[in-house]
Amino acid sequence: MKAHSLCIPSTGAPLEHTVIERRGLREEDLLIDIQYSGICHSDIHQGKGDWGGGIFPMVPGHEIVGTVAAVGTGVTKFSVGDRVGVGCFVNSCGECKYCLAGEEQFCQKGVVFTYNAMDYDGAPTYGGYSQSIVVTERFVVRIPDRLSPDAAAPLLCAGITTYSPLKHWHAGPGKKVAIVGMGGLGHLAVQFARAMGAEVTVLSQSASKQEEALQLGARSFYSTRNEETFSKLAGAFDLMINTVSANIDINAYLSLLSVDGTLVNVGLPVNPDSYHAFPLIMSRRSISGSFVGGIRETQEMLDFCAEHGIAPMIEVIGANAEEVQQAWTRVEQADVRYRFVIDTSTFPQE
Ligand code: NAP
Ligand code: ZN
């Protein structure tokens, strides 16, 4: 079936309108009419070839919300009309110890990304900047009634990517958590860490974000452009989530961790970061990383958002290449408050 979509024809080229073919329904497939698709900084990294490679033409988008339009004969969990979401991946082996543990992102055969990937059958995957998508039901989650579909979209990547490490490293009462960078991921991280009971500090290069950081639940806000921030906060945090899309001075941030403190990278900058051994050794600190989260945990995160009234701040835009390209530029300039979401109902209807 045909689906109006936006694609990047080749590395770094501007977005353009295209029509793609979605596969026919297999037994366990759902056809989803996409309503909203979030814009993640990873879309931009991949469109520009920041991480090397890339499969073109590329239809980005892994923050997908829509309704089930048709189901395959073997589908058991969903019915036509259900409100559903799809995140960063659409297939995995289902048999390795990570898949069995609900951590499909670590699948030993290799998890299949929602776009910019080849599925196990050799077909390229195309993402959510599109009218529809066909996904096997194992990779589909349910959108709770209390969440609006536009604001639910960013939760499918930005939400789970920040919820997962905060849970894994036990953000909670008595823990001091710093969120570095307050963009799409960061502004959700602030809300999750607060709802989990931690004391939250935002470290941002943009002083203009202070008021919103405090509204979202941060106890304090510090500008990273101010040298004094780093001397004043030395040893202050148990856990730091780095959501910055660019390279930062890792050594300066390590010095803000307490003894046994952990810096978790979720941002994926172009160049390798470097660190000195001293700030790690002298305070038994750790550097780690975290990669989205499994399907089971994604559903748990959505339910957590419904229960705690957590939602991203979004700006909804039309599904045309010009508007989305402008949004990408604003994301690159850290001028997004705090997630762009494409209204895919504005694609041409046929
Ligand atoms: P975003 O909305 O652009 O937010 C990134 C924030 O980083 C900006 O708002 C800005 O916050 C800060 N920043 C940007 N450039 C900076 C610079 N040169 N120096 C210092 N701070 C800077 O991006 P996002 O969608 O949240 O994604 C963030 C990163 O996470 C991207 O690299 C993305 O690819 C990656 N990601 C990883 C995963 C994963 O599984 N690990 C999943 C999704 C995304 P302030 O203005 O507050 O400083
Ligand atoms: Zn993403």
mmCIF file of C-alpha atoms and ligand atoms in Angstrom:
data_model
loop_
_atom_site.group_PDB
_atom_site.id
_atom_site.type_symbol
_atom_site.label_atom_id
_atom_site.label_comp_id
_atom_site.label_asym_id
_atom_site.label_seq_id
_atom_site.Cartn_x
_atom_site.Cartn_y
_atom_site.Cartn_z
ATOM 1 C CA MET A 1 0.000 0.000 0.000
ATOM 2 C CA LYS A 2 1.164 3.519 -0.806
ATOM 3 C CA ALA A 3 2.062 6.077 1.884
ATOM 4 C CA HIS A 4 2.888 9.743 1.445
ATOM 5 C CA SER A 5 6.139 10.363 3.307
ATOM 6 C CA LEU A 6 9.095 12.708 3.707
ATOM 7 C CA CYS A 7 12.517 11.387 2.797
ATOM 8 C CA ILE A 8 16.152 12.420 2.601
ATOM 9 C CA PRO A 9 17.258 11.279 -0.865
ATOM 10 C CA SER A 10 21.002 11.182 -0.091
ATOM 11 C CA THR A 11 23.406 12.037 2.744
ATOM 12 C CA GLY A 12 22.868 15.611 3.927
ATOM 13 C CA ALA A 13 20.356 16.481 1.169
ATOM 14 C CA PRO A 14 17.221 18.458 2.058
ATOM 15 C CA LEU A 15 14.010 16.610 2.916
ATOM 16 C CA GLU A 16 11.547 16.041 0.115
ATOM 17 C CA HIS A 17 8.097 14.576 -0.391
ATOM 18 C CA THR A 18 7.898 10.998 -1.645
ATOM 19 C CA VAL A 19 5.440 8.106 -1.846
ATOM 20 C CA ILE A 20 6.617 4.770 -0.484
ATOM 21 C CA GLU A 21 5.146 1.275 -0.591
ATOM 22 C CA ARG A 22 4.359 -0.417 2.749
ATOM 23 C CA ARG A 23 4.427 -4.213 2.838
ATOM 24 C CA GLY A 24 1.231 -6.258 2.771
ATOM 25 C CA LEU A 25 0.041 -7.518 6.156
ATOM 26 C CA ARG A 26 1.712 -10.660 7.467
ATOM 27 C CA GLU A 27 0.005 -12.763 10.130
ATOM 28 C CA GLU A 28 1.264 -10.803 13.113
ATOM 29 C CA ASP A 29 1.322 -7.363 11.475
ATOM 30 C CA LEU A 30 -0.662 -4.236 12.228
ATOM 31 C CA LEU A 31 -1.322 -1.499 9.699
ATOM 32 C CA ILE A 32 -1.141 1.767 11.622
ATOM 33 C CA ASP A 33 -2.541 5.083 10.366
ATOM 34 C CA ILE A 34 0.059 7.465 11.728
ATOM 35 C CA GLN A 35 -1.328 10.631 13.365
ATOM 36 C CA TYR A 36 1.785 12.189 14.862
ATOM 37 C CA SER A 37 5.509 11.660 14.491
ATOM 38 C CA GLY A 38 8.083 13.333 16.744
ATOM 39 C CA ILE A 39 11.355 14.838 15.515
ATOM 40 C CA CYS A 40 14.346 13.399 17.381
ATOM 41 C CA HIS A 41 17.853 14.816 17.076
ATOM 42 C CA SER A 42 18.875 11.310 15.970
ATOM 43 C CA ASP A 43 16.841 11.880 12.764
ATOM 44 C CA ILE A 44 19.087 14.823 11.964
ATOM 45 C CA HIS A 45 22.311 12.990 12.883
ATOM 46 C CA GLN A 46 21.369 10.126 10.556
ATOM 47 C CA GLY A 47 20.067 12.298 7.721
ATOM 48 C CA LYS A 48 23.366 14.171 7.734
ATOM 49 C CA GLY A 49 25.434 10.999 7.996
ATOM 50 C CA ASP A 50 26.909 12.085 11.358
ATOM 51 C CA TRP A 51 27.390 8.475 12.443
ATOM 52 C CA GLY A 52 28.640 7.251 9.052
ATOM 53 C CA GLY A 53 26.806 5.087 6.546
ATOM 54 C CA GLY A 54 23.078 5.535 6.164
ATOM 55 C CA ILE A 55 20.544 3.891 3.862
ATOM 56 C CA PHE A 56 19.016 6.306 1.355
ATOM 57 C CA PRO A 57 16.410 7.372 0.492
ATOM 58 C CA MET A 58 15.740 7.588 4.259
ATOM 59 C CA VAL A 59 12.292 8.166 5.745
ATOM 60 C CA PRO A 60 13.118 9.198 9.333
ATOM 61 C CA GLY A 61 10.924 9.059 12.417
ATOM 62 C CA HIS A 62 10.831 6.742 15.426
ATOM 63 C CA GLU A 63 8.365 8.517 17.679
ATOM 64 C CA ILE A 64 5.150 7.268 16.109
ATOM 65 C CA VAL A 65 1.559 7.472 17.361
ATOM 66 C CA GLY A 66 -1.510 6.414 15.432
ATOM 67 C CA THR A 67 -4.514 4.126 15.280
ATOM 68 C CA VAL A 68 -4.724 0.528 14.136
ATOM 69 C CA ALA A 69 -6.322 0.427 10.675
ATOM 70 C CA ALA A 70 -6.059 -3.315 9.955
ATOM 71 C CA VAL A 71 -4.728 -6.452 11.636
ATOM 72 C CA GLY A 72 -3.171 -9.670 10.348
ATOM 73 C CA THR A 73 -4.916 -12.980 10.997
ATOM 74 C CA GLY A 74 -2.541 -13.924 13.843
ATOM 75 C CA VAL A 75 -2.764 -10.668 15.826
ATOM 76 C CA THR A 76 -3.916 -11.238 19.412
ATOM 77 C CA LYS A 77 -3.208 -8.069 21.391
ATOM 78 C CA PHE A 78 -4.672 -5.274 19.244
ATOM 79 C CA SER A 79 -7.873 -4.473 17.348
ATOM 80 C CA VAL A 80 -8.809 -1.991 14.665
ATOM 81 C CA GLY A 81 -9.217 1.479 16.216
ATOM 82 C CA ASP A 82 -6.738 0.984 19.103
ATOM 83 C CA ARG A 83 -4.438 3.919 19.896
ATOM 84 C CA VAL A 84 -0.894 2.667 19.540
ATOM 85 C CA GLY A 85 2.750 3.716 19.433
ATOM 86 C CA VAL A 86 5.946 2.543 17.745
ATOM 87 C CA GLY A 87 9.413 3.560 18.897
ATOM 88 C CA CYS A 88 12.980 2.996 17.749
ATOM 89 C CA PHE A 89 12.837 -0.609 16.585
ATOM 90 C CA VAL A 90 10.522 -2.936 14.677
ATOM 91 C CA ASN A 91 12.150 -6.371 14.832
ATOM 92 C CA SER A 92 14.537 -8.528 16.869
ATOM 93 C CA CYS A 93 15.314 -12.254 17.071
ATOM 94 C CA GLY A 94 12.905 -12.831 19.975
ATOM 95 C CA GLU A 95 15.023 -15.736 21.219
ATOM 96 C CA CYS A 96 18.280 -14.453 22.710
ATOM 97 C CA LYS A 97 18.603 -13.770 26.426
ATOM 98 C CA TYR A 98 18.138 -10.028 25.933
ATOM 99 C CA CYS A 99 14.977 -10.394 23.841
ATOM 100 C CA LEU A 100 13.608 -12.867 26.386
ATOM 101 C CA ALA A 101 14.383 -10.380 29.164
ATOM 102 C CA GLY A 102 12.459 -7.637 27.341
ATOM 103 C CA GLU A 103 15.620 -5.765 26.377
ATOM 104 C CA GLU A 104 15.266 -6.093 22.614
ATOM 105 C CA GLN A 105 17.590 -3.125 22.102
ATOM 106 C CA PHE A 106 20.487 -5.454 22.963
ATOM 107 C CA CYS A 107 19.317 -8.324 20.698
ATOM 108 C CA GLN A 108 22.277 -10.526 19.826
ATOM 109 C CA LYS A 109 21.160 -11.027 16.242
ATOM 110 C CA GLY A 110 20.881 -7.238 15.962
ATOM 111 C CA VAL A 111 17.784 -5.186 16.663
ATOM 112 C CA VAL A 112 16.142 -3.771 13.509
ATOM 113 C CA PHE A 113 15.685 -0.011 13.701
ATOM 114 C CA THR A 114 12.438 1.614 12.609
ATOM 115 C CA TYR A 115 14.281 3.359 9.781
ATOM 116 C CA ASN A 116 17.760 3.461 8.281
ATOM 117 C CA ALA A 117 18.032 -0.316 8.645
ATOM 118 C CA MET A 118 17.560 -3.537 6.731
ATOM 119 C CA ASP A 119 14.975 -5.910 8.180
ATOM 120 C CA TYR A 120 15.835 -9.618 8.437
ATOM 121 C CA ASP A 121 14.080 -10.214 5.092
ATOM 122 C CA GLY A 122 16.439 -7.742 3.410
ATOM 123 C CA ALA A 123 13.869 -4.959 2.964
ATOM 124 C CA PRO A 124 14.810 -1.422 4.058
ATOM 125 C CA THR A 125 12.799 0.019 6.947
ATOM 126 C CA TYR A 126 11.046 3.380 6.597
ATOM 127 C CA GLY A 127 10.059 5.471 9.620
ATOM 128 C CA GLY A 128 7.288 7.681 10.885
ATOM 129 C CA TYR A 129 7.509 10.819 8.714
ATOM 130 C CA SER A 130 4.768 9.028 6.811
ATOM 131 C CA GLN A 131 1.025 8.406 6.625
ATOM 132 C CA SER A 132 1.173 4.774 7.673
ATOM 133 C CA ILE A 133 3.436 1.970 8.824
ATOM 134 C CA VAL A 134 3.214 -1.822 9.011
ATOM 135 C CA VAL A 135 4.730 -3.307 12.181
ATOM 136 C CA THR A 136 4.616 -6.718 13.802
ATOM 137 C CA GLU A 137 2.554 -6.506 17.011
ATOM 138 C CA ARG A 138 5.466 -7.426 19.303
ATOM 139 C CA PHE A 139 6.925 -3.956 18.682
ATOM 140 C CA VAL A 140 3.735 -1.980 19.220
ATOM 141 C CA VAL A 141 2.697 -0.384 22.520
ATOM 142 C CA ARG A 142 -0.639 0.922 23.750
ATOM 143 C CA ILE A 143 -1.172 4.653 24.297
ATOM 144 C CA PRO A 144 -2.993 5.158 27.616
ATOM 145 C CA ASP A 145 -6.309 7.048 27.367
ATOM 146 C CA ARG A 146 -5.042 9.898 29.500
ATOM 147 C CA LEU A 147 -2.253 10.820 27.066
ATOM 148 C CA SER A 148 -3.042 12.995 24.067
ATOM 149 C CA PRO A 149 -1.706 11.481 20.835
ATOM 150 C CA ASP A 150 0.455 14.457 19.823
ATOM 151 C CA ALA A 151 2.187 14.728 23.191
ATOM 152 C CA ALA A 152 2.534 10.942 23.454
ATOM 153 C CA ALA A 153 4.683 10.730 20.310
ATOM 154 C CA PRO A 154 7.985 12.021 21.796
ATOM 155 C CA LEU A 155 7.679 9.537 24.638
ATOM 156 C CA LEU A 156 8.388 6.667 22.196
ATOM 157 C CA CYS A 157 12.058 7.685 21.969
ATOM 158 C CA ALA A 158 12.886 10.734 24.115
ATOM 159 C CA GLY A 159 10.701 9.364 26.917
ATOM 160 C CA ILE A 160 12.014 5.817 27.117
ATOM 161 C CA THR A 161 15.635 6.907 26.524
ATOM 162 C CA THR A 162 15.582 9.012 29.690
ATOM 163 C CA TYR A 163 13.194 6.913 31.816
ATOM 164 C CA SER A 164 15.281 3.755 31.376
ATOM 165 C CA PRO A 165 18.629 4.992 32.781
ATOM 166 C CA LEU A 166 16.926 6.917 35.585
ATOM 167 C CA LYS A 167 15.295 3.667 36.701
ATOM 168 C CA HIS A 168 18.368 1.537 36.082
ATOM 169 C CA TRP A 169 20.567 3.808 38.225
ATOM 170 C CA HIS A 170 17.848 4.180 40.886
ATOM 171 C CA ALA A 171 16.965 7.861 40.679
ATOM 172 C CA GLY A 172 14.730 8.341 43.706
ATOM 173 C CA PRO A 173 14.417 9.892 47.149
ATOM 174 C CA GLY A 174 17.766 10.989 48.576
ATOM 175 C CA LYS A 175 19.458 10.983 45.146
ATOM 176 C CA LYS A 176 20.844 14.128 43.559
ATOM 177 C CA VAL A 177 20.424 13.924 39.805
ATOM 178 C CA ALA A 178 21.800 16.361 37.210
ATOM 179 C CA ILE A 179 20.348 16.562 33.725
ATOM 180 C CA VAL A 180 22.856 17.985 31.240
ATOM 181 C CA GLY A 181 21.206 19.704 28.246
ATOM 182 C CA MET A 182 17.506 20.511 28.252
ATOM 183 C CA GLY A 183 16.206 19.668 24.800
ATOM 184 C CA GLY A 184 13.738 16.945 23.836
ATOM 185 C CA LEU A 185 15.330 14.237 25.974
ATOM 186 C CA GLY A 186 16.457 16.533 28.772
ATOM 187 C CA HIS A 187 13.084 18.154 29.487
ATOM 188 C CA LEU A 188 11.497 14.707 29.875
ATOM 189 C CA ALA A 189 14.388 13.507 32.044
ATOM 190 C CA VAL A 190 13.707 16.387 34.443
ATOM 191 C CA GLN A 191 10.063 15.322 34.802
ATOM 192 C CA PHE A 192 10.858 11.621 35.263
ATOM 193 C CA ALA A 193 13.613 12.173 37.823
ATOM 194 C CA ARG A 194 11.356 14.477 39.814
ATOM 195 C CA ALA A 195 8.418 12.043 39.683
ATOM 196 C CA MET A 196 10.739 9.259 40.881
ATOM 197 C CA GLY A 197 11.513 11.409 43.928
ATOM 198 C CA ALA A 198 15.046 12.612 43.154
ATOM 199 C CA GLU A 199 16.355 16.150 43.659
ATOM 200 C CA VAL A 200 16.904 17.451 40.128
ATOM 201 C CA THR A 201 19.352 20.043 38.804
ATOM 202 C CA VAL A 202 19.491 21.195 35.192
ATOM 203 C CA LEU A 203 22.886 22.076 33.699
ATOM 204 C CA SER A 204 22.275 24.025 30.494
ATOM 205 C CA GLN A 205 24.077 26.352 28.141
ATOM 206 C CA SER A 206 20.808 28.293 27.628
ATOM 207 C CA ALA A 207 20.043 30.621 30.550
ATOM 208 C CA SER A 208 16.664 31.354 28.947
ATOM 209 C CA LYS A 209 15.484 27.830 29.865
ATOM 210 C CA GLN A 210 15.737 28.416 33.625
ATOM 211 C CA GLU A 211 12.104 29.235 34.309
ATOM 212 C CA GLU A 212 10.812 26.248 32.366
ATOM 213 C CA ALA A 213 13.317 23.924 34.035
ATOM 214 C CA LEU A 214 11.966 24.926 37.426
ATOM 215 C CA GLN A 215 8.359 24.582 36.200
ATOM 216 C CA LEU A 216 9.115 21.067 34.973
ATOM 217 C CA GLY A 217 10.318 20.068 38.434
ATOM 218 C CA ALA A 218 14.001 20.977 38.745
ATOM 219 C CA ARG A 219 15.089 22.207 42.185
ATOM 220 C CA SER A 220 17.841 24.291 40.619
ATOM 221 C CA PHE A 221 19.281 25.418 37.310
ATOM 222 C CA TYR A 222 22.868 26.353 36.480
ATOM 223 C CA SER A 223 24.367 27.820 33.344
ATOM 224 C CA THR A 224 27.257 25.765 32.007
ATOM 225 C CA ARG A 225 28.591 28.910 30.329
ATOM 226 C CA ASN A 226 29.433 30.221 33.790
ATOM 227 C CA GLU A 227 32.813 28.927 35.064
ATOM 228 C CA GLU A 228 31.666 29.272 38.675
ATOM 229 C CA THR A 229 29.044 26.560 38.114
ATOM 230 C CA PHE A 230 31.806 23.949 37.981
ATOM 231 C CA SER A 231 33.570 25.033 41.179
ATOM 232 C CA LYS A 232 30.358 25.564 43.098
ATOM 233 C CA LEU A 233 28.887 22.144 42.236
ATOM 234 C CA ALA A 234 32.062 20.041 42.629
ATOM 235 C CA GLY A 235 31.133 16.572 43.959
ATOM 236 C CA ALA A 236 27.405 17.439 44.098
ATOM 237 C CA PHE A 237 25.644 14.686 42.134
ATOM 238 C CA ASP A 238 25.043 10.965 42.502
ATOM 239 C CA LEU A 239 23.878 10.592 38.912
ATOM 240 C CA MET A 240 24.245 12.702 35.797
ATOM 241 C CA ILE A 241 22.380 12.086 32.546
ATOM 242 C CA ASN A 242 24.171 13.704 29.599
ATOM 243 C CA THR A 243 21.639 14.370 26.828
ATOM 244 C CA VAL A 244 23.797 16.789 24.828
ATOM 245 C CA SER A 245 23.957 16.131 21.079
ATOM 246 C CA ALA A 246 27.451 17.696 20.795
ATOM 247 C CA ASN A 247 30.814 16.953 22.395
ATOM 248 C CA ILE A 248 31.272 18.474 25.847
ATOM 249 C CA ASP A 249 34.199 18.657 28.279
ATOM 250 C CA ILE A 250 33.615 15.312 30.010
ATOM 251 C CA ASN A 251 36.349 15.947 32.625
ATOM 252 C CA ALA A 252 34.627 19.116 33.824
ATOM 253 C CA TYR A 253 31.336 17.250 34.261
ATOM 254 C CA LEU A 254 32.971 14.250 35.983
ATOM 255 C CA SER A 255 34.235 16.592 38.687
ATOM 256 C CA LEU A 256 30.609 17.353 39.595
ATOM 257 C CA LEU A 257 29.961 13.723 40.612
ATOM 258 C CA SER A 258 30.179 12.501 44.200
ATOM 259 C CA VAL A 259 32.244 9.470 45.229
ATOM 260 C CA ASP A 260 30.695 6.492 43.360
ATOM 261 C CA GLY A 261 28.740 8.889 41.151
ATOM 262 C CA THR A 262 27.853 7.868 37.582
ATOM 263 C CA LEU A 263 27.775 9.849 34.361
ATOM 264 C CA VAL A 264 25.370 8.215 31.897
ATOM 265 C CA ASN A 265 25.705 9.312 28.278
ATOM 266 C CA VAL A 266 22.612 9.194 26.141
ATOM 267 C CA GLY A 267 23.635 11.960 23.725
ATOM 268 C CA LEU A 268 25.399 10.677 20.605
ATOM 269 C CA PRO A 269 27.787 13.361 19.344
ATOM 270 C CA VAL A 270 29.725 13.022 16.105
ATOM 271 C CA ASN A 271 33.237 12.812 17.588
ATOM 272 C CA PRO A 272 34.594 10.606 20.379
ATOM 273 C CA ASP A 273 34.734 12.183 23.836
ATOM 274 C CA SER A 274 37.913 12.016 25.868
ATOM 275 C CA TYR A 275 38.339 11.808 29.623
ATOM 276 C CA HIS A 276 41.204 11.740 32.069
ATOM 277 C CA ALA A 277 41.600 8.781 34.464
ATOM 278 C CA PHE A 278 42.179 10.980 37.531
ATOM 279 C CA PRO A 279 38.629 12.224 38.136
ATOM 280 C CA LEU A 280 37.382 8.627 37.798
ATOM 281 C CA ILE A 281 40.000 6.982 39.999
ATOM 282 C CA MET A 282 40.174 9.536 42.760
ATOM 283 C CA SER A 283 36.427 9.260 43.518
ATOM 284 C CA ARG A 284 35.589 5.793 42.142
ATOM 285 C CA ARG A 285 33.305 7.398 39.576
ATOM 286 C CA SER A 286 31.858 5.666 36.500
ATOM 287 C CA ILE A 287 31.095 6.641 32.940
ATOM 288 C CA SER A 288 28.345 4.665 31.270
ATOM 289 C CA GLY A 289 25.778 4.841 28.490
ATOM 290 C CA SER A 290 22.188 3.850 27.869
ATOM 291 C CA PHE A 291 20.310 2.977 24.688
ATOM 292 C CA VAL A 292 16.539 3.611 24.495
ATOM 293 C CA GLY A 293 14.745 0.791 26.375
ATOM 294 C CA GLY A 294 12.837 -2.424 25.666
ATOM 295 C CA ILE A 295 9.203 -2.748 24.628
ATOM 296 C CA ARG A 296 8.006 -3.842 28.067
ATOM 297 C CA GLU A 297 9.726 -0.890 29.721
ATOM 298 C CA THR A 298 8.354 1.468 27.063
ATOM 299 C CA GLN A 299 4.808 0.417 28.002
ATOM 300 C CA GLU A 300 5.683 0.855 31.684
ATOM 301 C CA MET A 301 7.022 4.364 30.934
ATOM 302 C CA LEU A 302 3.823 5.337 29.059
ATOM 303 C CA ASP A 303 1.712 4.141 31.985
ATOM 304 C CA PHE A 304 4.001 6.049 34.381
ATOM 305 C CA CYS A 305 3.423 9.230 32.328
ATOM 306 C CA ALA A 306 -0.360 8.740 32.472
ATOM 307 C CA GLU A 307 -0.223 8.169 36.232
ATOM 308 C CA HIS A 308 2.057 11.130 37.000
ATOM 309 C CA GLY A 309 0.728 13.627 34.448
ATOM 310 C CA ILE A 310 4.031 13.721 32.555
ATOM 311 C CA ALA A 311 4.011 15.031 28.983
ATOM 312 C CA PRO A 312 6.510 16.759 26.718
ATOM 313 C CA MET A 313 6.125 20.411 25.735
ATOM 314 C CA ILE A 314 5.560 20.269 21.989
ATOM 315 C CA GLU A 315 5.246 22.421 18.883
ATOM 316 C CA VAL A 316 3.067 20.743 16.229
ATOM 317 C CA ILE A 317 3.990 21.347 12.574
ATOM 318 C CA GLY A 318 2.644 20.296 9.172
ATOM 319 C CA ALA A 319 3.856 17.297 7.174
ATOM 320 C CA ASN A 320 5.648 19.180 4.427
ATOM 321 C CA ALA A 321 9.351 19.272 3.652
ATOM 322 C CA GLU A 322 9.753 23.033 4.247
ATOM 323 C CA GLU A 323 8.278 23.068 7.747
ATOM 324 C CA VAL A 324 10.134 19.948 8.829
ATOM 325 C CA GLN A 325 13.420 21.254 7.420
ATOM 326 C CA GLN A 326 12.966 24.495 9.362
ATOM 327 C CA ALA A 327 12.238 22.493 12.492
ATOM 328 C CA TRP A 328 15.465 20.506 11.985
ATOM 329 C CA THR A 329 17.421 23.752 11.754
ATOM 330 C CA ARG A 330 15.879 24.998 14.963
ATOM 331 C CA VAL A 331 16.694 21.718 16.738
ATOM 332 C CA GLU A 332 20.315 22.043 15.611
ATOM 333 C CA GLN A 333 20.393 25.559 17.039
ATOM 334 C CA ALA A 334 19.006 24.301 20.399
ATOM 335 C CA ASP A 335 15.964 26.460 19.618
ATOM 336 C CA VAL A 336 13.259 23.878 20.291
ATOM 337 C CA ARG A 337 10.807 24.119 23.198
ATOM 338 C CA TYR A 338 11.059 21.193 23.564
ATOM 339 C CA ARG A 339 9.977 18.751 20.831
ATOM 340 C CA PHE A 340 8.627 19.235 17.313
ATOM 341 C CA VAL A 341 5.840 16.849 16.376
ATOM 342 C CA ILE A 342 4.665 16.384 12.780
ATOM 343 C CA ASP A 343 0.899 16.201 12.248
ATOM 344 C CA THR A 344 0.885 13.503 9.578
ATOM 345 C CA SER A 345 -2.828 14.016 8.837
ATOM 346 C CA THR A 346 -1.666 17.035 6.811
ATOM 347 C CA PHE A 347 -0.101 14.784 4.144
ATOM 348 C CA PRO A 348 -2.114 14.812 0.886
ATOM 349 C CA GLN A 349 -5.101 12.471 1.302
ATOM 350 C CA GLU A 350 -6.011 10.183 -1.558
HETATM 351 P P1 NAP B 1 17.913 18.175 21.321
HETATM 352 O O1 NAP B 1 16.444 18.371 21.504
HETATM 353 O O2 NAP B 1 18.607 18.921 20.253
HETATM 354 O O3 NAP B 1 18.601 18.490 22.748
HETATM 355 C C1 NAP B 1 19.990 18.523 22.914
HETATM 356 C C2 NAP B 1 20.330 19.635 23.908
HETATM 357 O O4 NAP B 1 21.740 19.605 24.100
HETATM 358 C C3 NAP B 1 20.050 21.038 23.402
HETATM 359 O O5 NAP B 1 18.717 21.466 23.593
HETATM 360 C C4 NAP B 1 21.003 21.855 24.248
HETATM 361 O O6 NAP B 1 20.453 22.010 25.558
HETATM 362 C C5 NAP B 1 22.203 20.936 24.374
HETATM 363 N N1 NAP B 1 23.240 21.272 23.376
HETATM 364 C C6 NAP B 1 23.135 21.216 22.035
HETATM 365 N N2 NAP B 1 24.299 21.590 21.454
HETATM 366 C C7 NAP B 1 25.149 21.871 22.455
HETATM 367 C C8 NAP B 1 26.503 22.286 22.502
HETATM 368 N N3 NAP B 1 27.211 22.518 21.385
HETATM 369 N N4 NAP B 1 27.060 22.449 23.729
HETATM 370 C C9 NAP B 1 26.369 22.237 24.845
HETATM 371 N N5 NAP B 1 25.071 21.863 24.849
HETATM 372 C C10 NAP B 1 24.477 21.669 23.674
HETATM 373 O O7 NAP B 1 18.254 16.654 21.058
HETATM 374 P P2 NAP B 1 17.506 15.341 21.608
HETATM 375 O O8 NAP B 1 16.525 14.908 20.582
HETATM 376 O O9 NAP B 1 17.106 15.565 23.010
HETATM 377 O O10 NAP B 1 18.713 14.285 21.525
HETATM 378 C C11 NAP B 1 19.888 14.498 22.287
HETATM 379 C C12 NAP B 1 20.967 13.510 21.907
HETATM 380 O O11 NAP B 1 20.562 12.192 22.312
HETATM 381 C C13 NAP B 1 21.216 13.394 20.397
HETATM 382 O O12 NAP B 1 22.614 13.240 20.191
HETATM 383 C C14 NAP B 1 20.469 12.122 19.999
HETATM 384 O O13 NAP B 1 21.005 11.512 18.847
HETATM 385 C C15 NAP B 1 20.701 11.284 21.226
HETATM 386 N N6 NAP B 1 19.741 10.190 21.436
HETATM 387 C C16 NAP B 1 20.217 9.061 22.003
HETATM 388 C C17 NAP B 1 19.358 8.024 22.291
HETATM 389 C C18 NAP B 1 19.866 6.808 22.997
HETATM 390 O O14 NAP B 1 19.242 5.753 22.931
HETATM 391 N N7 NAP B 1 20.952 6.910 23.731
HETATM 392 C C19 NAP B 1 18.008 8.126 21.948
HETATM 393 C C20 NAP B 1 17.550 9.315 21.397
HETATM 394 C C21 NAP B 1 18.423 10.351 21.141
HETATM 395 P P3 NAP B 1 20.717 23.332 26.443
HETATM 396 O O15 NAP B 1 20.307 24.475 25.565
HETATM 397 O O16 NAP B 1 19.864 23.120 27.623
HETATM 398 O O17 NAP B 1 22.173 23.333 26.780
HETATM 399 ZN ZN ZN B 2 15.166 9.292 18.965
#
